[in-house]
Amino acid sequence: AAAAAAAVKPPFQDDNKDFYRAQMNSTEDRTFLRDGIRSNLPDGADVNASFPPTPLGLPPQKLTRRCVFLDNMLAASELVDENARKEFEEDVRGECAKCGLIEAMATPTPSAEAIELAHPGRCYVKFQEEFSARAAREMLDGRVFDGRTVRASLATDEEFERAVAGVWLPPRPPPGDPSLCGILRLRSVPYEATKTDVVNFFYGMGVTEDKVKIVLDANSASTGEAFVEFSGDDANISQALMKDRAVLGSRCVEMFRSSLEEVQRMAMMGRPLM
């Protein structure tokens, strides 16, 4: 029993890295396996199964945006009636069809809270080609519709599917807003994971390889930690945080809000960043 206790160390400490590497295929390590997923999560913490596991070793996944989010075209209260939503969609379709073939549209029913808070109405348009979506955004953003200034931006496929399911998403800040930007610190990243793997893990959230810093040890091997910066028009750190404890490779990745100061402190402590 004493020997078994001596073999157990708390996770996520730098001096435990070699310990866990040595235990990767050991009998003792089996307690960390949950449905084939290797996890150093505390007892009782669940793997985030809301997102499918991201495999390692895939080529960079090209980001495509074929959906346009149109906001502030009318009041949300005007979209409660189904016939009113259909009529509104036909008006939007007539304009957007000038930019290309439309694959689908979604106008979710506003929630009671959205009506009470006087949210603007919105509509999602999915085109067959990305260039059509970008053309529609350029054409409609800032245009006046029924006395209102339209806000048009590119949306993710996930946002579109949730709108199709009738979910009224909370108002989101404009692209590049400071609330969507920032730095995350990741722990329990697979040791063999590359920057490309991390970028694919955060697909569609504004991460590129130059914004990923993997923390190395004195032997230039990964410590299982990394810093990721979210910046630019596609940045969405809030959406990224929803992937806390999601699976990369065969490990659950934990993430925490960080800062440039923490990254700099790590470098000043002599920890190489790749």
mmCIF file of C-alpha atoms in Angstrom:
data_model
loop_
_atom_site.group_PDB
_atom_site.id
_atom_site.type_symbol
_atom_site.label_atom_id
_atom_site.label_comp_id
_atom_site.label_asym_id
_atom_site.label_seq_id
_atom_site.Cartn_x
_atom_site.Cartn_y
_atom_site.Cartn_z
ATOM 1 C CA ALA A 1 0.000 0.000 0.000
ATOM 2 C CA ALA A 2 2.859 2.347 0.856
ATOM 3 C CA ALA A 3 4.500 1.632 -2.505
ATOM 4 C CA ALA A 4 1.253 2.327 -4.317
ATOM 5 C CA ALA A 5 0.834 5.618 -2.471
ATOM 6 C CA ALA A 6 4.353 6.652 -3.364
ATOM 7 C CA ALA A 7 3.613 6.089 -7.053
ATOM 8 C CA VAL A 8 0.721 8.558 -7.056
ATOM 9 C CA LYS A 9 1.504 12.202 -7.691
ATOM 10 C CA PRO A 10 -0.878 15.115 -8.176
ATOM 11 C CA PRO A 11 -1.341 16.044 -11.844
ATOM 12 C CA PHE A 12 -0.318 19.169 -13.723
ATOM 13 C CA GLN A 13 2.862 20.047 -11.934
ATOM 14 C CA ASP A 14 5.966 20.590 -13.995
ATOM 15 C CA ASP A 15 8.091 18.163 -11.990
ATOM 16 C CA ASN A 16 5.518 15.417 -12.587
ATOM 17 C CA LYS A 17 5.929 15.452 -16.376
ATOM 18 C CA ASP A 18 8.484 12.655 -16.481
ATOM 19 C CA PHE A 19 6.465 10.687 -13.935
ATOM 20 C CA TYR A 20 3.406 10.668 -16.158
ATOM 21 C CA ARG A 21 5.428 9.915 -19.265
ATOM 22 C CA ALA A 22 6.844 6.849 -17.519
ATOM 23 C CA GLN A 23 3.335 5.793 -16.505
ATOM 24 C CA MET A 24 1.733 6.205 -19.942
ATOM 25 C CA ASN A 25 1.368 2.459 -20.493
ATOM 26 C CA SER A 26 1.624 1.239 -16.904
ATOM 27 C CA THR A 27 -0.964 -0.636 -14.907
ATOM 28 C CA GLU A 28 -1.257 2.282 -12.486
ATOM 29 C CA ASP A 29 -2.158 4.652 -15.302
ATOM 30 C CA ARG A 30 -5.281 2.720 -16.166
ATOM 31 C CA THR A 31 -7.136 4.587 -13.434
ATOM 32 C CA PHE A 32 -6.760 7.701 -15.555
ATOM 33 C CA LEU A 33 -8.513 6.131 -18.555
ATOM 34 C CA ARG A 34 -12.160 6.916 -19.168
ATOM 35 C CA ASP A 35 -13.743 5.312 -22.227
ATOM 36 C CA GLY A 36 -10.327 5.200 -23.867
ATOM 37 C CA ILE A 37 -9.602 8.849 -23.096
ATOM 38 C CA ARG A 38 -6.547 9.586 -20.967
ATOM 39 C CA SER A 39 -7.489 12.143 -18.344
ATOM 40 C CA ASN A 40 -5.690 13.785 -15.433
ATOM 41 C CA LEU A 41 -8.896 15.502 -14.382
ATOM 42 C CA PRO A 42 -9.738 15.541 -10.682
ATOM 43 C CA ASP A 43 -12.020 12.799 -9.423
ATOM 44 C CA GLY A 44 -15.616 13.531 -10.328
ATOM 45 C CA ALA A 45 -14.753 15.851 -13.231
ATOM 46 C CA ASP A 46 -16.258 14.779 -16.534
ATOM 47 C CA VAL A 47 -14.800 14.757 -20.008
ATOM 48 C CA ASN A 48 -16.433 17.422 -22.182
ATOM 49 C CA ALA A 49 -18.358 15.299 -24.670
ATOM 50 C CA SER A 50 -20.112 18.260 -26.307
ATOM 51 C CA PHE A 51 -17.360 18.318 -28.928
ATOM 52 C CA PRO A 52 -15.992 15.326 -30.878
ATOM 53 C CA PRO A 53 -12.343 14.432 -30.207
ATOM 54 C CA THR A 54 -9.841 16.247 -32.420
ATOM 55 C CA PRO A 55 -7.406 13.717 -33.950
ATOM 56 C CA LEU A 56 -3.684 14.411 -34.077
ATOM 57 C CA GLY A 57 -1.669 14.545 -37.276
ATOM 58 C CA LEU A 58 -4.277 16.030 -39.591
ATOM 59 C CA PRO A 59 -3.263 18.706 -42.108
ATOM 60 C CA PRO A 60 -4.384 22.259 -41.338
ATOM 61 C CA GLN A 61 -8.148 22.486 -41.690
ATOM 62 C CA LYS A 62 -9.087 25.300 -44.067
ATOM 63 C CA LEU A 63 -11.566 27.697 -42.556
ATOM 64 C CA THR A 64 -14.574 28.409 -44.739
ATOM 65 C CA ARG A 65 -17.380 30.785 -43.910
ATOM 66 C CA ARG A 66 -20.476 30.261 -46.030
ATOM 67 C CA CYS A 67 -22.962 31.726 -43.551
ATOM 68 C CA VAL A 68 -23.922 35.359 -43.071
ATOM 69 C CA PHE A 69 -25.475 36.667 -39.879
ATOM 70 C CA LEU A 70 -27.798 39.639 -40.438
ATOM 71 C CA ASP A 71 -28.651 41.598 -37.321
ATOM 72 C CA ASN A 72 -30.710 44.702 -36.485
ATOM 73 C CA MET A 73 -32.972 44.487 -39.528
ATOM 74 C CA LEU A 74 -36.138 44.793 -37.434
ATOM 75 C CA ALA A 75 -37.307 44.296 -33.853
ATOM 76 C CA ALA A 76 -37.331 40.788 -32.425
ATOM 77 C CA SER A 77 -40.976 41.263 -31.439
ATOM 78 C CA GLU A 78 -41.846 41.417 -35.148
ATOM 79 C CA LEU A 79 -40.623 37.835 -35.674
ATOM 80 C CA VAL A 80 -42.900 36.046 -33.222
ATOM 81 C CA ASP A 81 -45.485 35.163 -35.872
ATOM 82 C CA GLU A 82 -44.483 32.381 -38.273
ATOM 83 C CA ASN A 83 -45.972 34.123 -41.298
ATOM 84 C CA ALA A 84 -44.057 37.277 -40.413
ATOM 85 C CA ARG A 85 -40.818 35.273 -40.268
ATOM 86 C CA LYS A 86 -41.499 33.726 -43.672
ATOM 87 C CA GLU A 87 -42.251 37.117 -45.213
ATOM 88 C CA PHE A 88 -39.078 38.533 -43.662
ATOM 89 C CA GLU A 89 -37.009 35.627 -45.037
ATOM 90 C CA GLU A 90 -38.366 36.202 -48.529
ATOM 91 C CA ASP A 91 -37.321 39.863 -48.378
ATOM 92 C CA VAL A 92 -33.834 38.855 -47.254
ATOM 93 C CA ARG A 93 -33.611 36.097 -49.846
ATOM 94 C CA GLY A 94 -34.423 38.557 -52.618
ATOM 95 C CA GLU A 95 -31.436 40.708 -51.666
ATOM 96 C CA CYS A 96 -28.958 37.944 -50.850
ATOM 97 C CA ALA A 97 -29.690 36.035 -54.068
ATOM 98 C CA LYS A 98 -27.914 38.857 -55.902
ATOM 99 C CA CYS A 99 -24.643 37.546 -54.409
ATOM 100 C CA GLY A 100 -24.969 33.854 -55.221
ATOM 101 C CA LEU A 101 -26.894 30.624 -54.729
ATOM 102 C CA ILE A 102 -28.495 30.255 -51.308
ATOM 103 C CA GLU A 103 -28.373 26.823 -49.710
ATOM 104 C CA ALA A 104 -30.571 27.487 -46.682
ATOM 105 C CA MET A 105 -31.914 30.191 -44.378
ATOM 106 C CA ALA A 106 -32.821 30.328 -40.705
ATOM 107 C CA THR A 107 -34.815 32.895 -38.748
ATOM 108 C CA PRO A 108 -35.157 31.661 -35.165
ATOM 109 C CA THR A 109 -38.194 32.551 -33.077
ATOM 110 C CA PRO A 110 -37.153 35.175 -30.521
ATOM 111 C CA SER A 111 -37.189 34.148 -26.896
ATOM 112 C CA ALA A 112 -39.368 35.899 -24.330
ATOM 113 C CA GLU A 113 -36.223 37.444 -22.853
ATOM 114 C CA ALA A 114 -35.159 38.784 -26.265
ATOM 115 C CA ILE A 115 -38.526 40.458 -26.701
ATOM 116 C CA GLU A 116 -38.476 41.878 -23.197
ATOM 117 C CA LEU A 117 -34.963 43.266 -23.687
ATOM 118 C CA ALA A 118 -35.909 44.637 -27.134
ATOM 119 C CA HIS A 119 -33.256 42.642 -28.981
ATOM 120 C CA PRO A 120 -33.078 43.265 -32.722
ATOM 121 C CA GLY A 121 -34.324 40.573 -35.074
ATOM 122 C CA ARG A 122 -31.833 38.443 -36.943
ATOM 123 C CA CYS A 123 -31.539 36.080 -39.863
ATOM 124 C CA TYR A 124 -28.904 33.568 -40.990
ATOM 125 C CA VAL A 125 -28.201 32.899 -44.662
ATOM 126 C CA LYS A 126 -26.083 29.962 -45.830
ATOM 127 C CA PHE A 127 -24.631 30.182 -49.338
ATOM 128 C CA GLN A 128 -23.238 27.412 -51.499
ATOM 129 C CA GLU A 129 -19.936 29.265 -51.912
ATOM 130 C CA GLU A 130 -17.838 31.250 -49.464
ATOM 131 C CA PHE A 131 -17.229 34.124 -51.896
ATOM 132 C CA SER A 132 -21.006 34.641 -52.082
ATOM 133 C CA ALA A 133 -21.247 34.947 -48.303
ATOM 134 C CA ARG A 134 -18.425 37.477 -48.237
ATOM 135 C CA ALA A 135 -20.041 39.458 -51.048
ATOM 136 C CA ALA A 136 -23.357 39.538 -49.157
ATOM 137 C CA ARG A 137 -21.627 40.754 -46.037
ATOM 138 C CA GLU A 138 -19.978 43.596 -47.943
ATOM 139 C CA MET A 139 -23.241 44.486 -49.691
ATOM 140 C CA LEU A 140 -25.499 44.489 -46.640
ATOM 141 C CA ASP A 141 -23.333 45.635 -43.733
ATOM 142 C CA GLY A 142 -24.268 49.237 -42.915
ATOM 143 C CA ARG A 143 -27.258 49.308 -45.252
ATOM 144 C CA VAL A 144 -30.443 50.891 -43.899
ATOM 145 C CA PHE A 145 -33.424 48.513 -43.743
ATOM 146 C CA ASP A 146 -36.787 49.783 -42.479
ATOM 147 C CA GLY A 147 -35.059 52.673 -40.734
ATOM 148 C CA ARG A 148 -32.423 50.464 -39.069
ATOM 149 C CA THR A 149 -28.729 50.094 -39.867
ATOM 150 C CA VAL A 150 -28.031 46.455 -40.735
ATOM 151 C CA ARG A 151 -25.072 44.667 -39.151
ATOM 152 C CA ALA A 152 -23.783 41.850 -41.369
ATOM 153 C CA SER A 153 -20.994 39.470 -40.398
ATOM 154 C CA LEU A 154 -19.804 35.964 -41.244
ATOM 155 C CA ALA A 155 -21.136 33.210 -38.982
ATOM 156 C CA THR A 156 -19.957 29.697 -38.209
ATOM 157 C CA ASP A 157 -21.729 26.537 -39.335
ATOM 158 C CA GLU A 158 -22.377 25.805 -35.656
ATOM 159 C CA GLU A 159 -24.209 29.103 -35.207
ATOM 160 C CA PHE A 160 -26.288 28.389 -38.302
ATOM 161 C CA GLU A 161 -27.239 24.879 -37.139
ATOM 162 C CA ARG A 162 -28.263 26.189 -33.733
ATOM 163 C CA ALA A 163 -30.409 28.833 -35.422
ATOM 164 C CA VAL A 164 -32.020 26.118 -37.560
ATOM 165 C CA ALA A 165 -32.794 24.269 -34.311
ATOM 166 C CA GLY A 166 -34.596 27.383 -33.106
ATOM 167 C CA VAL A 167 -31.985 28.577 -30.592
ATOM 168 C CA TRP A 168 -31.999 32.338 -30.048
ATOM 169 C CA LEU A 169 -28.333 33.040 -29.408
ATOM 170 C CA PRO A 170 -27.381 35.979 -27.185
ATOM 171 C CA PRO A 171 -26.191 39.122 -28.993
ATOM 172 C CA ARG A 172 -22.559 38.774 -29.944
ATOM 173 C CA PRO A 173 -19.992 41.559 -30.121
ATOM 174 C CA PRO A 174 -18.766 42.698 -33.546
ATOM 175 C CA PRO A 175 -15.739 40.886 -35.064
ATOM 176 C CA GLY A 176 -12.467 41.839 -33.388
ATOM 177 C CA ASP A 177 -14.194 43.122 -30.249
ATOM 178 C CA PRO A 178 -11.838 42.984 -27.218
ATOM 179 C CA SER A 179 -14.265 40.691 -25.394
ATOM 180 C CA LEU A 180 -13.617 38.024 -28.055
ATOM 181 C CA CYS A 181 -9.834 38.305 -27.828
ATOM 182 C CA GLY A 182 -7.293 37.188 -25.261
ATOM 183 C CA ILE A 183 -4.878 34.402 -24.276
ATOM 184 C CA LEU A 184 -5.583 30.928 -22.906
ATOM 185 C CA ARG A 185 -3.205 28.649 -21.057
ATOM 186 C CA LEU A 186 -3.676 24.965 -21.894
ATOM 187 C CA ARG A 187 -2.717 22.010 -19.730
ATOM 188 C CA SER A 188 -2.631 18.271 -20.448
ATOM 189 C CA VAL A 189 -1.933 18.847 -24.153
ATOM 190 C CA PRO A 190 -0.614 15.596 -25.690
ATOM 191 C CA TYR A 191 3.192 15.671 -25.696
ATOM 192 C CA GLU A 192 3.291 14.746 -29.371
ATOM 193 C CA ALA A 193 0.788 17.460 -30.380
ATOM 194 C CA THR A 194 2.017 20.052 -32.878
ATOM 195 C CA LYS A 195 0.966 23.650 -33.387
ATOM 196 C CA THR A 196 -1.188 22.485 -36.298
ATOM 197 C CA ASP A 197 -3.009 20.082 -33.965
ATOM 198 C CA VAL A 198 -3.774 22.932 -31.565
ATOM 199 C CA VAL A 199 -5.002 25.136 -34.420
ATOM 200 C CA ASN A 200 -7.310 22.341 -35.587
ATOM 201 C CA PHE A 201 -8.574 21.920 -32.019
ATOM 202 C CA PHE A 202 -9.690 25.575 -32.090
ATOM 203 C CA TYR A 203 -10.923 25.456 -35.690
ATOM 204 C CA GLY A 204 -12.895 28.529 -36.669
ATOM 205 C CA MET A 205 -11.933 30.571 -33.596
ATOM 206 C CA GLY A 206 -9.205 32.784 -35.048
ATOM 207 C CA VAL A 207 -6.131 30.736 -34.097
ATOM 208 C CA THR A 208 -3.133 30.389 -36.414
ATOM 209 C CA GLU A 209 0.174 28.611 -35.807
ATOM 210 C CA ASP A 210 2.013 31.846 -35.035
ATOM 211 C CA LYS A 211 -0.429 32.394 -32.140
ATOM 212 C CA VAL A 212 0.417 29.055 -30.459
ATOM 213 C CA LYS A 213 3.340 28.793 -28.036
ATOM 214 C CA ILE A 214 4.162 25.296 -26.739
ATOM 215 C CA VAL A 215 6.066 25.249 -23.440
ATOM 216 C CA LEU A 216 9.236 23.124 -23.591
ATOM 217 C CA ASP A 217 11.470 21.626 -20.939
ATOM 218 C CA ALA A 218 15.264 21.824 -20.736
ATOM 219 C CA ASN A 219 15.506 18.994 -23.288
ATOM 220 C CA SER A 220 13.299 20.841 -25.785
ATOM 221 C CA ALA A 221 10.449 18.361 -25.241
ATOM 222 C CA SER A 222 6.860 19.424 -24.707
ATOM 223 C CA THR A 223 5.702 19.810 -21.116
ATOM 224 C CA GLY A 224 2.054 19.362 -22.050
ATOM 225 C CA GLU A 225 1.351 23.069 -21.639
ATOM 226 C CA ALA A 226 0.753 25.765 -24.240
ATOM 227 C CA PHE A 227 -0.389 29.367 -24.618
ATOM 228 C CA VAL A 228 -2.853 30.299 -27.351
ATOM 229 C CA GLU A 229 -3.646 33.839 -28.485
ATOM 230 C CA PHE A 230 -7.046 34.750 -29.912
ATOM 231 C CA SER A 231 -7.005 37.909 -31.996
ATOM 232 C CA GLY A 232 -8.300 39.257 -35.294
ATOM 233 C CA ASP A 233 -11.727 39.280 -36.923
ATOM 234 C CA ASP A 234 -12.313 35.531 -36.445
ATOM 235 C CA ALA A 235 -11.241 35.471 -32.774
ATOM 236 C CA ASN A 236 -13.729 33.969 -30.339
ATOM 237 C CA ILE A 237 -12.174 33.154 -26.980
ATOM 238 C CA SER A 238 -15.622 32.672 -25.431
ATOM 239 C CA GLN A 239 -16.380 29.861 -27.848
ATOM 240 C CA ALA A 240 -12.916 28.413 -27.213
ATOM 241 C CA LEU A 241 -13.569 28.249 -23.469
ATOM 242 C CA MET A 242 -16.591 26.082 -24.193
ATOM 243 C CA LYS A 243 -14.092 23.388 -25.225
ATOM 244 C CA ASP A 244 -12.595 23.166 -21.737
ATOM 245 C CA ARG A 245 -11.936 19.452 -21.016
ATOM 246 C CA ALA A 246 -12.641 18.493 -24.640
ATOM 247 C CA VAL A 247 -10.387 15.849 -26.186
ATOM 248 C CA LEU A 248 -7.299 16.453 -28.315
ATOM 249 C CA GLY A 249 -5.761 13.197 -29.456
ATOM 250 C CA SER A 250 -6.494 10.999 -26.444
ATOM 251 C CA ARG A 251 -6.192 13.608 -23.699
ATOM 252 C CA CYS A 252 -8.605 16.037 -22.093
ATOM 253 C CA VAL A 253 -7.306 19.576 -22.440
ATOM 254 C CA GLU A 254 -7.920 21.985 -19.591
ATOM 255 C CA MET A 255 -7.829 25.691 -20.306
ATOM 256 C CA PHE A 256 -7.591 28.838 -18.240
ATOM 257 C CA ARG A 257 -7.612 32.557 -18.964
ATOM 258 C CA SER A 258 -4.091 33.918 -19.149
ATOM 259 C CA SER A 259 -2.272 37.079 -20.164
ATOM 260 C CA LEU A 260 0.747 38.358 -22.048
ATOM 261 C CA GLU A 261 2.384 39.012 -18.674
ATOM 262 C CA GLU A 262 2.118 35.322 -17.749
ATOM 263 C CA VAL A 263 3.658 34.313 -21.078
ATOM 264 C CA GLN A 264 6.512 36.744 -20.504
ATOM 265 C CA ARG A 265 7.046 35.471 -16.943
ATOM 266 C CA MET A 266 7.256 31.927 -18.269
ATOM 267 C CA ALA A 267 9.961 32.983 -20.732
ATOM 268 C CA MET A 268 11.883 34.934 -18.053
ATOM 269 C CA MET A 269 11.903 31.807 -15.883
ATOM 270 C CA GLY A 270 13.935 30.111 -18.599
ATOM 271 C CA ARG A 271 11.112 27.986 -19.956
ATOM 272 C CA PRO A 272 11.539 27.804 -23.750
ATOM 273 C CA LEU A 273 8.479 28.562 -25.853
ATOM 274 C CA MET A 274 8.200 27.044 -29.322
#
